PDB file of C-alpha atoms and ligand atoms in Angstrom:
ATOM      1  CA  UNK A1427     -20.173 -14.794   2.437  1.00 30.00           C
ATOM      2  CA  UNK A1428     -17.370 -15.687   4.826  1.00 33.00           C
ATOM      3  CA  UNK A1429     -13.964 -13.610   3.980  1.00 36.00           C
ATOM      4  CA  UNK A1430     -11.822 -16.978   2.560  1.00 37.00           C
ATOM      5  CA  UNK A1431     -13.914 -16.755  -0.642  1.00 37.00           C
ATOM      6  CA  UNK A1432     -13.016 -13.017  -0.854  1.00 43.00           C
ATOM      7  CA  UNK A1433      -9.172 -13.496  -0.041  1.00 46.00           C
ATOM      8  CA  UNK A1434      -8.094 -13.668  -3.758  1.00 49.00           C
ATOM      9  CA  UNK A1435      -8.720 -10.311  -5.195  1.00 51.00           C
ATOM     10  CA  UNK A1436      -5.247  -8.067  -3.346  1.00 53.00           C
ATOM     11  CA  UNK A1437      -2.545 -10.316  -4.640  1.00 51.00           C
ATOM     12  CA  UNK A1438      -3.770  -8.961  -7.903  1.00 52.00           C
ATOM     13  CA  UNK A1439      -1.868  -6.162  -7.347  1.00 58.00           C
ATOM     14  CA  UNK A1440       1.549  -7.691  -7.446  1.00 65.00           C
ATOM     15  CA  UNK A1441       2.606  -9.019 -11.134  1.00 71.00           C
ATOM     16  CA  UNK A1442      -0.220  -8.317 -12.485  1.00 80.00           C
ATOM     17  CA  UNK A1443      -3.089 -10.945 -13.031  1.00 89.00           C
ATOM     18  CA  UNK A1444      -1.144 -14.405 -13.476  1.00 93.00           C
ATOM     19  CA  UNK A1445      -2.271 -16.648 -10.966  1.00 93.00           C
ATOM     20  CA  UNK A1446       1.192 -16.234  -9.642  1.00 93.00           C
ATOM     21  CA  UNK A1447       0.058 -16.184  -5.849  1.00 92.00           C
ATOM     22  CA  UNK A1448      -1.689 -19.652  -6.413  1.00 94.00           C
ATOM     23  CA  UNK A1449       1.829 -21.275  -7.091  1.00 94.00           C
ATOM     24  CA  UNK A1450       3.148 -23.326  -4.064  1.00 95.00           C
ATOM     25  CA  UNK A1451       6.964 -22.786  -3.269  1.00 94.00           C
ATOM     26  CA  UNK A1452       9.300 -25.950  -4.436  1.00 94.00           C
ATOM     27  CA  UNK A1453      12.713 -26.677  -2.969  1.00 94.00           C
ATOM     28  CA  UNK A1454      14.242 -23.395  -2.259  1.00 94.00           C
ATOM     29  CA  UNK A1455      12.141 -20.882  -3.739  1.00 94.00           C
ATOM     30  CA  UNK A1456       9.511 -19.751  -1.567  1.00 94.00           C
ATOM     31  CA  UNK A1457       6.439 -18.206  -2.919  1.00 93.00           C
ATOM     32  CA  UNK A1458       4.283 -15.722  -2.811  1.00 91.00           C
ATOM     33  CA  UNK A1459       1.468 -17.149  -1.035  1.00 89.00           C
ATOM     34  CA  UNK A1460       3.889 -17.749   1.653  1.00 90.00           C
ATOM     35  CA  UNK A1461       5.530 -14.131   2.060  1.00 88.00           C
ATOM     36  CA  UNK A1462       3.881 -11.771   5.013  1.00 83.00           C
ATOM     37  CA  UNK A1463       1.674  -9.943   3.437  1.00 81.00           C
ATOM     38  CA  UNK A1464      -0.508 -13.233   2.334  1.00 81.00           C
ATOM     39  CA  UNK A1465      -0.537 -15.531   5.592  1.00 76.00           C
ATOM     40  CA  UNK A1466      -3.993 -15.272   5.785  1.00 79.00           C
ATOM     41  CA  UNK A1467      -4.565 -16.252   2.044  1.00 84.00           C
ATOM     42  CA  UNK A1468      -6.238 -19.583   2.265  1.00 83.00           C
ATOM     43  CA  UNK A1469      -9.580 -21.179   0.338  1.00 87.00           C
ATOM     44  CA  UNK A1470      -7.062 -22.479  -2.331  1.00 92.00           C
ATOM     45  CA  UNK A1471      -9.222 -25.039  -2.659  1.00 93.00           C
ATOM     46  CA  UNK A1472     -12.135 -23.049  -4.291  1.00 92.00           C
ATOM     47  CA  UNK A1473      -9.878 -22.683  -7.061  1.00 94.00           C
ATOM     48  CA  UNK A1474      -8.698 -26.183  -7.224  1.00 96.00           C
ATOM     49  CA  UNK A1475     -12.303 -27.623  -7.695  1.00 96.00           C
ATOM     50  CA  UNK A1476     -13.519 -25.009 -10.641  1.00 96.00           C
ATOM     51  CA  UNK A1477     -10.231 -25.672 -12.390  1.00 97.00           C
ATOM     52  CA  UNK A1478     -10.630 -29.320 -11.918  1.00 97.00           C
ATOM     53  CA  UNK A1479     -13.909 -29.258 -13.385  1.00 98.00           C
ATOM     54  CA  UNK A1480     -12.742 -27.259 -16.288  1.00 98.00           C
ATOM     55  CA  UNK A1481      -9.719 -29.381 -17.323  1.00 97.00           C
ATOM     56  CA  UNK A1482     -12.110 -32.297 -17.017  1.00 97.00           C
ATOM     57  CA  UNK A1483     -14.868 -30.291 -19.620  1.00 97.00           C
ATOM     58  CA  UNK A1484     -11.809 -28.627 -21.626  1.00 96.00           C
ATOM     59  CA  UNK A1485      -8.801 -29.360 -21.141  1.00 97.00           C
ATOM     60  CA  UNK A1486      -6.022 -26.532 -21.346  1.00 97.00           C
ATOM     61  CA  UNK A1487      -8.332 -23.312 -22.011  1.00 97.00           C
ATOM     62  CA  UNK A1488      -9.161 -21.952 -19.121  1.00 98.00           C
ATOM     63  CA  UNK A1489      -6.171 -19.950 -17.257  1.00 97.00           C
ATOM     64  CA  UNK A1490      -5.809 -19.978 -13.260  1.00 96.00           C
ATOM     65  CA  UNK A1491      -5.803 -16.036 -13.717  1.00 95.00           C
ATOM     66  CA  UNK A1492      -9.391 -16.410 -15.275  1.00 95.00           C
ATOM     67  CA  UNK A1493     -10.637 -18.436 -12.828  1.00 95.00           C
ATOM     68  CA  UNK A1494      -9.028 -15.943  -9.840  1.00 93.00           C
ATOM     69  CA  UNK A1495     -10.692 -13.000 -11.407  1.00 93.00           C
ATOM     70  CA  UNK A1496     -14.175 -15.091 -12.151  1.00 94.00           C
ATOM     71  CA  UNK A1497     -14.215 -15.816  -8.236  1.00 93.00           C
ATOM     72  CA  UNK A1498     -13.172 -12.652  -7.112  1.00 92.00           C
ATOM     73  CA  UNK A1499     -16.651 -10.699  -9.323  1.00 94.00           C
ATOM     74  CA  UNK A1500     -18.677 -13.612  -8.024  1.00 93.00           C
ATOM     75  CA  UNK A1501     -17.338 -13.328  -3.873  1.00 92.00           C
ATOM     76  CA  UNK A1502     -18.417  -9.766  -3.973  1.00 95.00           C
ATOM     77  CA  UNK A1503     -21.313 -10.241  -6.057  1.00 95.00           C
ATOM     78  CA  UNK A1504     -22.349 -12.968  -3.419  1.00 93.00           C
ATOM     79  CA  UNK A1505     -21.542 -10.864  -0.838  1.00 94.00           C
ATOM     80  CA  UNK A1506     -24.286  -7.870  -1.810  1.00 95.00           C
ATOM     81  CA  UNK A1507     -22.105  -6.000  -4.119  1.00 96.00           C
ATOM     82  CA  UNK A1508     -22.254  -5.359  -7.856  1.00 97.00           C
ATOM     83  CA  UNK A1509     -21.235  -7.438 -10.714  1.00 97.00           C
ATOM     84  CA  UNK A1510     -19.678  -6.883 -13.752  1.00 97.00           C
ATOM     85  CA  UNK A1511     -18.307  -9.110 -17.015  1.00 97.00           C
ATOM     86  CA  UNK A1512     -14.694 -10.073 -16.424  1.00 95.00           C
ATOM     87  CA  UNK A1513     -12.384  -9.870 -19.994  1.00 94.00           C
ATOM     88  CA  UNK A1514     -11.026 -13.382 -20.499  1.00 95.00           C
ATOM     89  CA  UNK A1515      -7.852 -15.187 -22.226  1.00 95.00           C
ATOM     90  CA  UNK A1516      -5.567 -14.350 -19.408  1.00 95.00           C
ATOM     91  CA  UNK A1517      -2.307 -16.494 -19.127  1.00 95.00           C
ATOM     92  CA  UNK A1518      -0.689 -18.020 -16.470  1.00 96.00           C
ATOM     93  CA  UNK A1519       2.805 -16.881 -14.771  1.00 94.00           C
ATOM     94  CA  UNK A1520       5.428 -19.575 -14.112  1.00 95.00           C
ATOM     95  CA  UNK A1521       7.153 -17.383 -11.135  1.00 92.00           C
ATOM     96  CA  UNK A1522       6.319 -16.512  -7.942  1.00 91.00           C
ATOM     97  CA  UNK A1523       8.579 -15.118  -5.325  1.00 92.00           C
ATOM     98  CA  UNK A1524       7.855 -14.422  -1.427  1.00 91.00           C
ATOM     99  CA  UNK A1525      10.481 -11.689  -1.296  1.00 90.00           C
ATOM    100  CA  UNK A1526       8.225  -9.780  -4.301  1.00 87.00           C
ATOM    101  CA  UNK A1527       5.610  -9.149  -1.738  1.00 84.00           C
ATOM    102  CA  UNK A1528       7.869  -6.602  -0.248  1.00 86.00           C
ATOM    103  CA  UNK A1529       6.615  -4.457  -3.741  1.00 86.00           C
ATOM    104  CA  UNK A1530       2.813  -4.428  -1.983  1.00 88.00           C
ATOM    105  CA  UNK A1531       1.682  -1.720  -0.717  1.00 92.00           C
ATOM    106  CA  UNK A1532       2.107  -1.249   2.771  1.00 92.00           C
ATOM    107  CA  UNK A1533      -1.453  -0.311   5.269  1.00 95.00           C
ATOM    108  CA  UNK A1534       1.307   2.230   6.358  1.00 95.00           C
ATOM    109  CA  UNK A1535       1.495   3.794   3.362  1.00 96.00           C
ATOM    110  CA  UNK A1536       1.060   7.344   2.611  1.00 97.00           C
ATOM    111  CA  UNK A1537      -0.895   8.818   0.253  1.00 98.00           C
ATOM    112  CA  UNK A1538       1.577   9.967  -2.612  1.00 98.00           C
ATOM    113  CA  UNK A1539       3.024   5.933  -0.998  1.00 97.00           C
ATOM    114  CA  UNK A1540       0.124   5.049  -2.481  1.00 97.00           C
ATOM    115  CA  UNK A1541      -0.711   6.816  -5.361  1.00 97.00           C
ATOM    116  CA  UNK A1542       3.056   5.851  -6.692  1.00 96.00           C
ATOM    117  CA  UNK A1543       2.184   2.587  -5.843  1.00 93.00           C
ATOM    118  CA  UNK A1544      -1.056   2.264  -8.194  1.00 94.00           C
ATOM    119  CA  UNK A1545       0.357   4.515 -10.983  1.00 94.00           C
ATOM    120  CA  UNK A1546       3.561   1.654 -11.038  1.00 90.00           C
ATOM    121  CA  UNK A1547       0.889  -0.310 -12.357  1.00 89.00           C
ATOM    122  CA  UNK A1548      -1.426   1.577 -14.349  1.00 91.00           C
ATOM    123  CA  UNK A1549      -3.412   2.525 -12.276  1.00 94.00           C
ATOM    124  CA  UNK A1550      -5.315   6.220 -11.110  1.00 97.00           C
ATOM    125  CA  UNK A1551      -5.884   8.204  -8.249  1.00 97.00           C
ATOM    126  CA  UNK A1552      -9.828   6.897  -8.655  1.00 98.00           C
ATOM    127  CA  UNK A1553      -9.228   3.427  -8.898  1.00 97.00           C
ATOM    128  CA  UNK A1554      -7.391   3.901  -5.531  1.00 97.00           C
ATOM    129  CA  UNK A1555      -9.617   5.530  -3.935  1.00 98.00           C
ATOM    130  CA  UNK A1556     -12.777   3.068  -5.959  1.00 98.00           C
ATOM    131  CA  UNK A1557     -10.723  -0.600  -5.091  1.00 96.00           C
ATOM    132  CA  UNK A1558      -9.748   0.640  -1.298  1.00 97.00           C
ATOM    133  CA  UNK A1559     -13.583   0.131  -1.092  1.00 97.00           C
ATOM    134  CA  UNK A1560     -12.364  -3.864  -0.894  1.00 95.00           C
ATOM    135  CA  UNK A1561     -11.860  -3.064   2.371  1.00 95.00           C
ATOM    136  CA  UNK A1562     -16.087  -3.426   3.244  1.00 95.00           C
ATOM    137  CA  UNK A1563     -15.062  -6.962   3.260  1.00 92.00           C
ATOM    138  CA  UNK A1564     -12.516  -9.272   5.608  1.00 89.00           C
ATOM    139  CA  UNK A1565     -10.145  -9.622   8.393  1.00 90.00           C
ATOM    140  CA  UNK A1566      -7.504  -7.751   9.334  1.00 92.00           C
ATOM    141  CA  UNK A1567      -4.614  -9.140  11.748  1.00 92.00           C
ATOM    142  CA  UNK A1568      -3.738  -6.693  14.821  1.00 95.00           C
ATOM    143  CA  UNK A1569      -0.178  -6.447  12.810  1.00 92.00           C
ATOM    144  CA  UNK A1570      -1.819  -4.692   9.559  1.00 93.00           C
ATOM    145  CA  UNK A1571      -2.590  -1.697  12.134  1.00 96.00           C
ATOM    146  CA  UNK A1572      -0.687  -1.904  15.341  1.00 96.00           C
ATOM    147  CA  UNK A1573       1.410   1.201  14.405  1.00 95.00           C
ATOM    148  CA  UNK A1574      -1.525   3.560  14.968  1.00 98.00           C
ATOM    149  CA  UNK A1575      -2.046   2.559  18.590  1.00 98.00           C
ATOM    150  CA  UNK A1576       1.275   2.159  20.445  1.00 97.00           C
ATOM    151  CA  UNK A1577       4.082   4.216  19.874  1.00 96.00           C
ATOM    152  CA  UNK A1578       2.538   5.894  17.036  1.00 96.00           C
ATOM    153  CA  UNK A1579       5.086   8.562  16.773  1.00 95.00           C
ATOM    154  CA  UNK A1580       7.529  10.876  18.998  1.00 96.00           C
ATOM    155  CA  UNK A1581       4.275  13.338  20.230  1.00 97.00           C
ATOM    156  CA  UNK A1582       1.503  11.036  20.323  1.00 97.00           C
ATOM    157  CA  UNK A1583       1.126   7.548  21.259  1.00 97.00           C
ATOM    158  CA  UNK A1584      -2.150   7.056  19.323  1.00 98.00           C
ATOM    159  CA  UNK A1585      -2.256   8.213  15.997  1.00 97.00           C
ATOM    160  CA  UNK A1586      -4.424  11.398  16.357  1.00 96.00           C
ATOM    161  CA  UNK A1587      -6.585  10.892  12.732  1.00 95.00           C
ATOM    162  CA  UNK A1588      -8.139   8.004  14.475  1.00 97.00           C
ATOM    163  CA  UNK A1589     -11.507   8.422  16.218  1.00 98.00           C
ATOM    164  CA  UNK A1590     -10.853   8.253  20.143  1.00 97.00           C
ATOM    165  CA  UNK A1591     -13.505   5.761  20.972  1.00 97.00           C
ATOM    166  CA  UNK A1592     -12.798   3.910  17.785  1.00 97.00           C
ATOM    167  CA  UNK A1593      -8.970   3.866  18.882  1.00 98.00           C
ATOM    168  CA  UNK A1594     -10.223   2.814  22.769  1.00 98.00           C
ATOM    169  CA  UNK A1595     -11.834  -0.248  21.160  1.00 97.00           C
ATOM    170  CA  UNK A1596      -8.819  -1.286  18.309  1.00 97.00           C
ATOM    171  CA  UNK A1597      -6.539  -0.923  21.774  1.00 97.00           C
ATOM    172  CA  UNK A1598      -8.772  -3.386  23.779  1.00 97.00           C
ATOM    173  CA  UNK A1599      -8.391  -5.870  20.789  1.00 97.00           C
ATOM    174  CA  UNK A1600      -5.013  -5.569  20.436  1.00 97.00           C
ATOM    175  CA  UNK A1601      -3.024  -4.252  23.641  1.00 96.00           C
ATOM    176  CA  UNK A1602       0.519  -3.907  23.794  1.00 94.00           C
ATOM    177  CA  UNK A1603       1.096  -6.846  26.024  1.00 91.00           C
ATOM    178  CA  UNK A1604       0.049 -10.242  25.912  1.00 86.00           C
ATOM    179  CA  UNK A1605      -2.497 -10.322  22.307  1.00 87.00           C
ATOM    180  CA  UNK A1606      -4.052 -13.255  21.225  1.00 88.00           C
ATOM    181  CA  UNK A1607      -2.427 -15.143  18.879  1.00 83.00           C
ATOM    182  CA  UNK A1608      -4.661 -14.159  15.257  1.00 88.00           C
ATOM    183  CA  UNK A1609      -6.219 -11.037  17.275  1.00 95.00           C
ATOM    184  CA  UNK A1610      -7.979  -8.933  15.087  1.00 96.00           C
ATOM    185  CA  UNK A1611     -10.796  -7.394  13.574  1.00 96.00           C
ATOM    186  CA  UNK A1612     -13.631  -6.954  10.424  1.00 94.00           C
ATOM    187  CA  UNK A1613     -12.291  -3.591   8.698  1.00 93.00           C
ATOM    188  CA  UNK A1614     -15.778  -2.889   7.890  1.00 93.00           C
ATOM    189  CA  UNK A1615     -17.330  -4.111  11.502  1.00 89.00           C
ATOM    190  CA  UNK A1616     -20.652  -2.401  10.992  1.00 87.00           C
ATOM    191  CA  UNK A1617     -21.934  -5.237   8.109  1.00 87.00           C
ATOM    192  CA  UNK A1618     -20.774  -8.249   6.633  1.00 88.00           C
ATOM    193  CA  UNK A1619     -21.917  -7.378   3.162  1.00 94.00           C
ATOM    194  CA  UNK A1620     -20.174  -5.079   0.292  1.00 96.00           C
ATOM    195  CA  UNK A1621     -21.219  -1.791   0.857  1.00 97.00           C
ATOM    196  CA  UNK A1622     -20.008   1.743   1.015  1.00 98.00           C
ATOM    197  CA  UNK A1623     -19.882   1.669   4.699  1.00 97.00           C
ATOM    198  CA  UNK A1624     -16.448   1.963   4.380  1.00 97.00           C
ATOM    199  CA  UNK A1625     -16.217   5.300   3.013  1.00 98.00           C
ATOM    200  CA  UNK A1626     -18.656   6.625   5.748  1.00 97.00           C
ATOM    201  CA  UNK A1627     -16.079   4.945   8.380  1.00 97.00           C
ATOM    202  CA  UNK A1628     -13.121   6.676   7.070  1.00 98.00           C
ATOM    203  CA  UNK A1629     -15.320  10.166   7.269  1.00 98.00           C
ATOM    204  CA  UNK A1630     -15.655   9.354  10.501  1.00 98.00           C
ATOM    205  CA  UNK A1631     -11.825   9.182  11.341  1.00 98.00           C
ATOM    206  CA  UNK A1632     -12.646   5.291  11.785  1.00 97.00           C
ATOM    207  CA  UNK A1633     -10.716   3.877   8.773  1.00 97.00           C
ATOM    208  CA  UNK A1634      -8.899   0.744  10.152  1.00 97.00           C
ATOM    209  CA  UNK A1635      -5.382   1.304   8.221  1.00 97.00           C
ATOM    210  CA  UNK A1636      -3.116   4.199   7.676  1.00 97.00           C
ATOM    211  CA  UNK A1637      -4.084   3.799   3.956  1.00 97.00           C
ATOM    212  CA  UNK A1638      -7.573   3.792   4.392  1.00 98.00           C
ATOM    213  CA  UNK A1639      -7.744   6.892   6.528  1.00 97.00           C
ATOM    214  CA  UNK A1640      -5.053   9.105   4.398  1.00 98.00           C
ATOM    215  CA  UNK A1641      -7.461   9.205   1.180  1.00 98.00           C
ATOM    216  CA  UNK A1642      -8.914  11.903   3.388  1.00 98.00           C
ATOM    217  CA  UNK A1643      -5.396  13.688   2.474  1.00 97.00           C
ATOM    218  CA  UNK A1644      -6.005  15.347  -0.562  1.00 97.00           C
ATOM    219  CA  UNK A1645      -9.226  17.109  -2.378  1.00 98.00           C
ATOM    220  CA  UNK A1646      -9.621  15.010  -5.036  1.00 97.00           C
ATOM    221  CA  UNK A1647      -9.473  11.592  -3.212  1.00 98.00           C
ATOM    222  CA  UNK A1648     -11.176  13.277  -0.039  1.00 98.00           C
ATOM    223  CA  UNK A1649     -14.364  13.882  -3.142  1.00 98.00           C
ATOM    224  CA  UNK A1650     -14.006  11.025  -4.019  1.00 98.00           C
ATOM    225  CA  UNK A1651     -14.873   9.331  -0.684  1.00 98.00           C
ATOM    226  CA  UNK A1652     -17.495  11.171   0.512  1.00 98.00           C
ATOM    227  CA  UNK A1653     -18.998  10.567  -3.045  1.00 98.00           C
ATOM    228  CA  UNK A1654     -18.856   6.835  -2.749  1.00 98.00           C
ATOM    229  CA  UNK A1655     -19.986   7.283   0.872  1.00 98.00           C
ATOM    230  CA  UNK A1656     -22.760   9.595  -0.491  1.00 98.00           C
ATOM    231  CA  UNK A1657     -23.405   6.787  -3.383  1.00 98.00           C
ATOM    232  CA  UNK A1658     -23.657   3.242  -3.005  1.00 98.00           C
ATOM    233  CA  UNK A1659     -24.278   3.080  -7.304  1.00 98.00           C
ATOM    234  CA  UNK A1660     -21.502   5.600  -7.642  1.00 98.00           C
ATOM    235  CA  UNK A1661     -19.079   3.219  -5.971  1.00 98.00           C
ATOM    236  CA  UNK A1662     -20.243   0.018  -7.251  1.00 98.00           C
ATOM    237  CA  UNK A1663     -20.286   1.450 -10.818  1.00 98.00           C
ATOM    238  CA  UNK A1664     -16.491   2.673 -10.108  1.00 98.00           C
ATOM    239  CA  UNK A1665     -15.305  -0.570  -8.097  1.00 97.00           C
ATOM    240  CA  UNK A1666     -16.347  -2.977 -11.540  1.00 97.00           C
ATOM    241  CA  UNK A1667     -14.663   0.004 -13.745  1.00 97.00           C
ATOM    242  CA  UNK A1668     -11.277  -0.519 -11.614  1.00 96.00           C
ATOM    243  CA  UNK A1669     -11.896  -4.371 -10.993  1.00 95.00           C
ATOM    244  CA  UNK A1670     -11.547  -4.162 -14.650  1.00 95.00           C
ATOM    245  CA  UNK A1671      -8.540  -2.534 -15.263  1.00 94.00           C
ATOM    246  CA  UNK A1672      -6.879  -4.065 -12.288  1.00 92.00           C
ATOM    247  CA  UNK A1673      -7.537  -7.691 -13.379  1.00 90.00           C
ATOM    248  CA  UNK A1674      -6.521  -6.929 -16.984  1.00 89.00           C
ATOM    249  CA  UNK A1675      -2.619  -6.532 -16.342  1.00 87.00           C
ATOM    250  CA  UNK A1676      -1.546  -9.675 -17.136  1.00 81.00           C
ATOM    251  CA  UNK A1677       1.806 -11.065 -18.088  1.00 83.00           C
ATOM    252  CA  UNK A1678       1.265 -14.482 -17.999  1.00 92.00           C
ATOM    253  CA  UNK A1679       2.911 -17.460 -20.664  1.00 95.00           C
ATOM    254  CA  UNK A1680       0.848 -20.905 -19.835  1.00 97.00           C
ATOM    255  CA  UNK A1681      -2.632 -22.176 -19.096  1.00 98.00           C
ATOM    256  CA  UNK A1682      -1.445 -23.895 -16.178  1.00 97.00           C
ATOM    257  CA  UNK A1683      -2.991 -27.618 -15.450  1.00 97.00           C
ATOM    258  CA  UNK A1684      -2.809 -27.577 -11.925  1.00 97.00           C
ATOM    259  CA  UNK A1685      -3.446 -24.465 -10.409  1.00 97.00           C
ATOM    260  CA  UNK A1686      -0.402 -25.603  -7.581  1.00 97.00           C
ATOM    261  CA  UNK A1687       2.550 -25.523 -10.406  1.00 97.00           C
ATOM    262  CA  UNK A1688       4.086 -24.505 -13.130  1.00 96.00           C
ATOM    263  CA  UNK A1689       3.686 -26.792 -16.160  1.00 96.00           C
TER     264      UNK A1689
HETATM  265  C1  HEM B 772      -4.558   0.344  -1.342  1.00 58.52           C
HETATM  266  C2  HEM B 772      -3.645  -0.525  -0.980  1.00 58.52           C
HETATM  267  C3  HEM B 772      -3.958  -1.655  -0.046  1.00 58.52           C
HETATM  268  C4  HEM B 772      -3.387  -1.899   1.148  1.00 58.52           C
HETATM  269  C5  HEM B 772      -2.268  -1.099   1.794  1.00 58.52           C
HETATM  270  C6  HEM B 772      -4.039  -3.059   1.702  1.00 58.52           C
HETATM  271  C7  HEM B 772      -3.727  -3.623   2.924  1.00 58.52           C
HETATM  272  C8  HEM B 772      -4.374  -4.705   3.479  1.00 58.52           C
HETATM  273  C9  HEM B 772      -4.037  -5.295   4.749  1.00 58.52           C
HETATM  274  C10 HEM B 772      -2.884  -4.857   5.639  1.00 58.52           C
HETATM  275  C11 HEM B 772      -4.929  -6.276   4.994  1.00 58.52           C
HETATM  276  C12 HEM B 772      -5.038  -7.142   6.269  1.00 58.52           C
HETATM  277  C13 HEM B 772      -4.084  -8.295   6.243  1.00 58.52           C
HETATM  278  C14 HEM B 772      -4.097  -8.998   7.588  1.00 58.52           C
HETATM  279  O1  HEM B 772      -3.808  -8.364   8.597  1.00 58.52           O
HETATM  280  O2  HEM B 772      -4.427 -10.200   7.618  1.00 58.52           O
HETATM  281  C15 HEM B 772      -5.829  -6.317   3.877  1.00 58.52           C
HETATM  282  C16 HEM B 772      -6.874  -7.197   3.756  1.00 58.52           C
HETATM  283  C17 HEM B 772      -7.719  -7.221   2.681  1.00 58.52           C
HETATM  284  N1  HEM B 772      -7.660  -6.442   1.558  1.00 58.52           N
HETATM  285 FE1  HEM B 772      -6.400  -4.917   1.239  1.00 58.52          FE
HETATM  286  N2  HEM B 772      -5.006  -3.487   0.834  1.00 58.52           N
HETATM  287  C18 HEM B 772      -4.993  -2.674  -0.259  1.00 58.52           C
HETATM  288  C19 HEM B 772      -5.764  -2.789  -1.375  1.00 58.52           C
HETATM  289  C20 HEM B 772      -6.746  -3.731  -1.548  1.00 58.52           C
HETATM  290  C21 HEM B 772      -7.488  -3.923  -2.766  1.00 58.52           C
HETATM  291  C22 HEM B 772      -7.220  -3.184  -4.059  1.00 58.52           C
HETATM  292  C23 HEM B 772      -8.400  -4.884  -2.513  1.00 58.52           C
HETATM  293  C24 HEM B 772      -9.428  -5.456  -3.433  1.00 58.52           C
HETATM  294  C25 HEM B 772     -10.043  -4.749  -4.357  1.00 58.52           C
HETATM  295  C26 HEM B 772      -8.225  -5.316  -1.144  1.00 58.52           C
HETATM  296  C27 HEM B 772      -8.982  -6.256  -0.510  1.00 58.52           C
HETATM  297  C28 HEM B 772      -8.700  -6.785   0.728  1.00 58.52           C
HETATM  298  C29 HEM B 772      -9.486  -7.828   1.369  1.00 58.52           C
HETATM  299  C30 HEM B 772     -10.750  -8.457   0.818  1.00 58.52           C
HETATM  300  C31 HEM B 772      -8.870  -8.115   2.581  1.00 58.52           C
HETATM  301  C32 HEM B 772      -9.346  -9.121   3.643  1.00 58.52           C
HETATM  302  C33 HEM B 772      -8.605 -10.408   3.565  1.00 58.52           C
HETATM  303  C34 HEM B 772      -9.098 -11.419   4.592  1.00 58.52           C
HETATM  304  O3  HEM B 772     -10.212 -11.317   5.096  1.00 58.52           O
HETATM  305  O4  HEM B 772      -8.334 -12.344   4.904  1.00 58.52           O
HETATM  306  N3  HEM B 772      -7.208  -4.592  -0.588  1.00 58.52           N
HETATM  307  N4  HEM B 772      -5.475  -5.355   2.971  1.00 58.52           N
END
């Protein structure tokens, strides 16, 4: 499964689970799928075609948000990982703001960043540490992690929780000086398939992002990991629990028509 089918899942995190991020902007407001954090969101038009086919079927039932949430358990059940039924009757937002992306979490992020981040929304320590596991899948842009290999901080130019040879390579991808444009790499580069590799990377000081690496930070998440690392059912049975709970904030009004706009 290539990553645009997996794409869909983070935005998620922003609003809750409204289909928001599948708005376009219109005259002056620019939307979400356009703010930093989401230039490489793209596939849109997976979502077009099943909502198509479901206003042609029955018209006005199905929500965007139910659709985004249906695609996102089948990518990673596609892709190897587990599956798990999705609660339906979500509604559709009719806002969507670039400048809300800023609320994201950042890959810079520290832990108690982070933590604040996920409790803002409902969400615990576990499901943190369970839906970080997203991270066995896709790209990440030279950006996301730049900070940890140039001019890390005032002492050390590399940021010294990453593994040296690990660091050697992420440097050769992205040097300071003249980087491909979209230079990057898989943040799980030992499989294409969803699988606790992940959590065995970040034991291995080889987590790709600041936030991936810092749930080493603290007992409880630090168990967590190497339990999910340990556990391939552990994690799968916790990533459906939080996939859950994630994709069930929902603030939503409409059942949109077209995916694109408000109606
Ligand atoms: C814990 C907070 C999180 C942070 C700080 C974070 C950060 C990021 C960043 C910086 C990227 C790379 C963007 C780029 O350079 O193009 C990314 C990609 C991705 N994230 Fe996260 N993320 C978080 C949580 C999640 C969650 C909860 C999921 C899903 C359960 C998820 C799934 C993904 C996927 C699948 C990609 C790859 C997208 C692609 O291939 O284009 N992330 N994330």
């Amino acid at each position: 499964m290539k990553s645009n089918h997996i794409v869909f899942f983070f935005p998620i995190l922003l609003k809750g689970c409204d289909a928001s991020v599948l708005l376009n902007s219109k005259g002056n407001n620019k939307a979400e799928k356009d703010g930093p954090p989401n230039v490489s969101l793209h596939a849109f038009y997976v979502i077009d075609a099943a909502k198509k086919a479901l206003e042609a079927s029955c018209p006005g039932v199905v929500s965007c948000a139910d659709i985004l949430a249906l695609a996102a358990r089948d990518a990673v059940f596609l892709s190897g990982g587990p599956t798990w039924d999705v609660p339906k009757g979500r509604k559709d937002g009719r806002t969507s703001k670039a400048s809300e992306t800023r609320q994201l979490p950042a890959p810079t992020f520290n832990l108690s960043q982070l933590r604040q981040s996920f409790s803002q929304r409902g969400l615990s320590g576990e499901d943190l540490v369970a839906l970080s596991g997203g991270h066995t899948l896709g790209f990440s842009h030279c950006s996301s992690f730049k900070n940890r290999i140039h001019n890390f901080n005032a002492t050390h130019d590399v940021d010294p929780s990453l593994n040296p040879s690990f660091a050697a390579k992420l440097i050769s991808i992205c040097p300071l000086k003249n980087q491909a444009k979209n230079a990057g790499t898989s943040m799980d580069p030992s499989t294409t398939t969803f699988d606790n590799t992940y959590y065995r990377l970040i034991l291995q000081q080889k987590g790709l992002f600041s936030s991936d690496q810092v749930l080493l930070d603290n007992p409880d998440t630090k168990n967590l990991v190497t339990k999910f690392a340990t556990s391939k059912k552990a994690f799968y049975e916790a990533f459906a629990k939080s996939m859950i709970r994630m994709s069930s904030i929902n603030g939503g009004q409409e059942v949109r028509k077209d995916c694109r706009m408000i109606n």
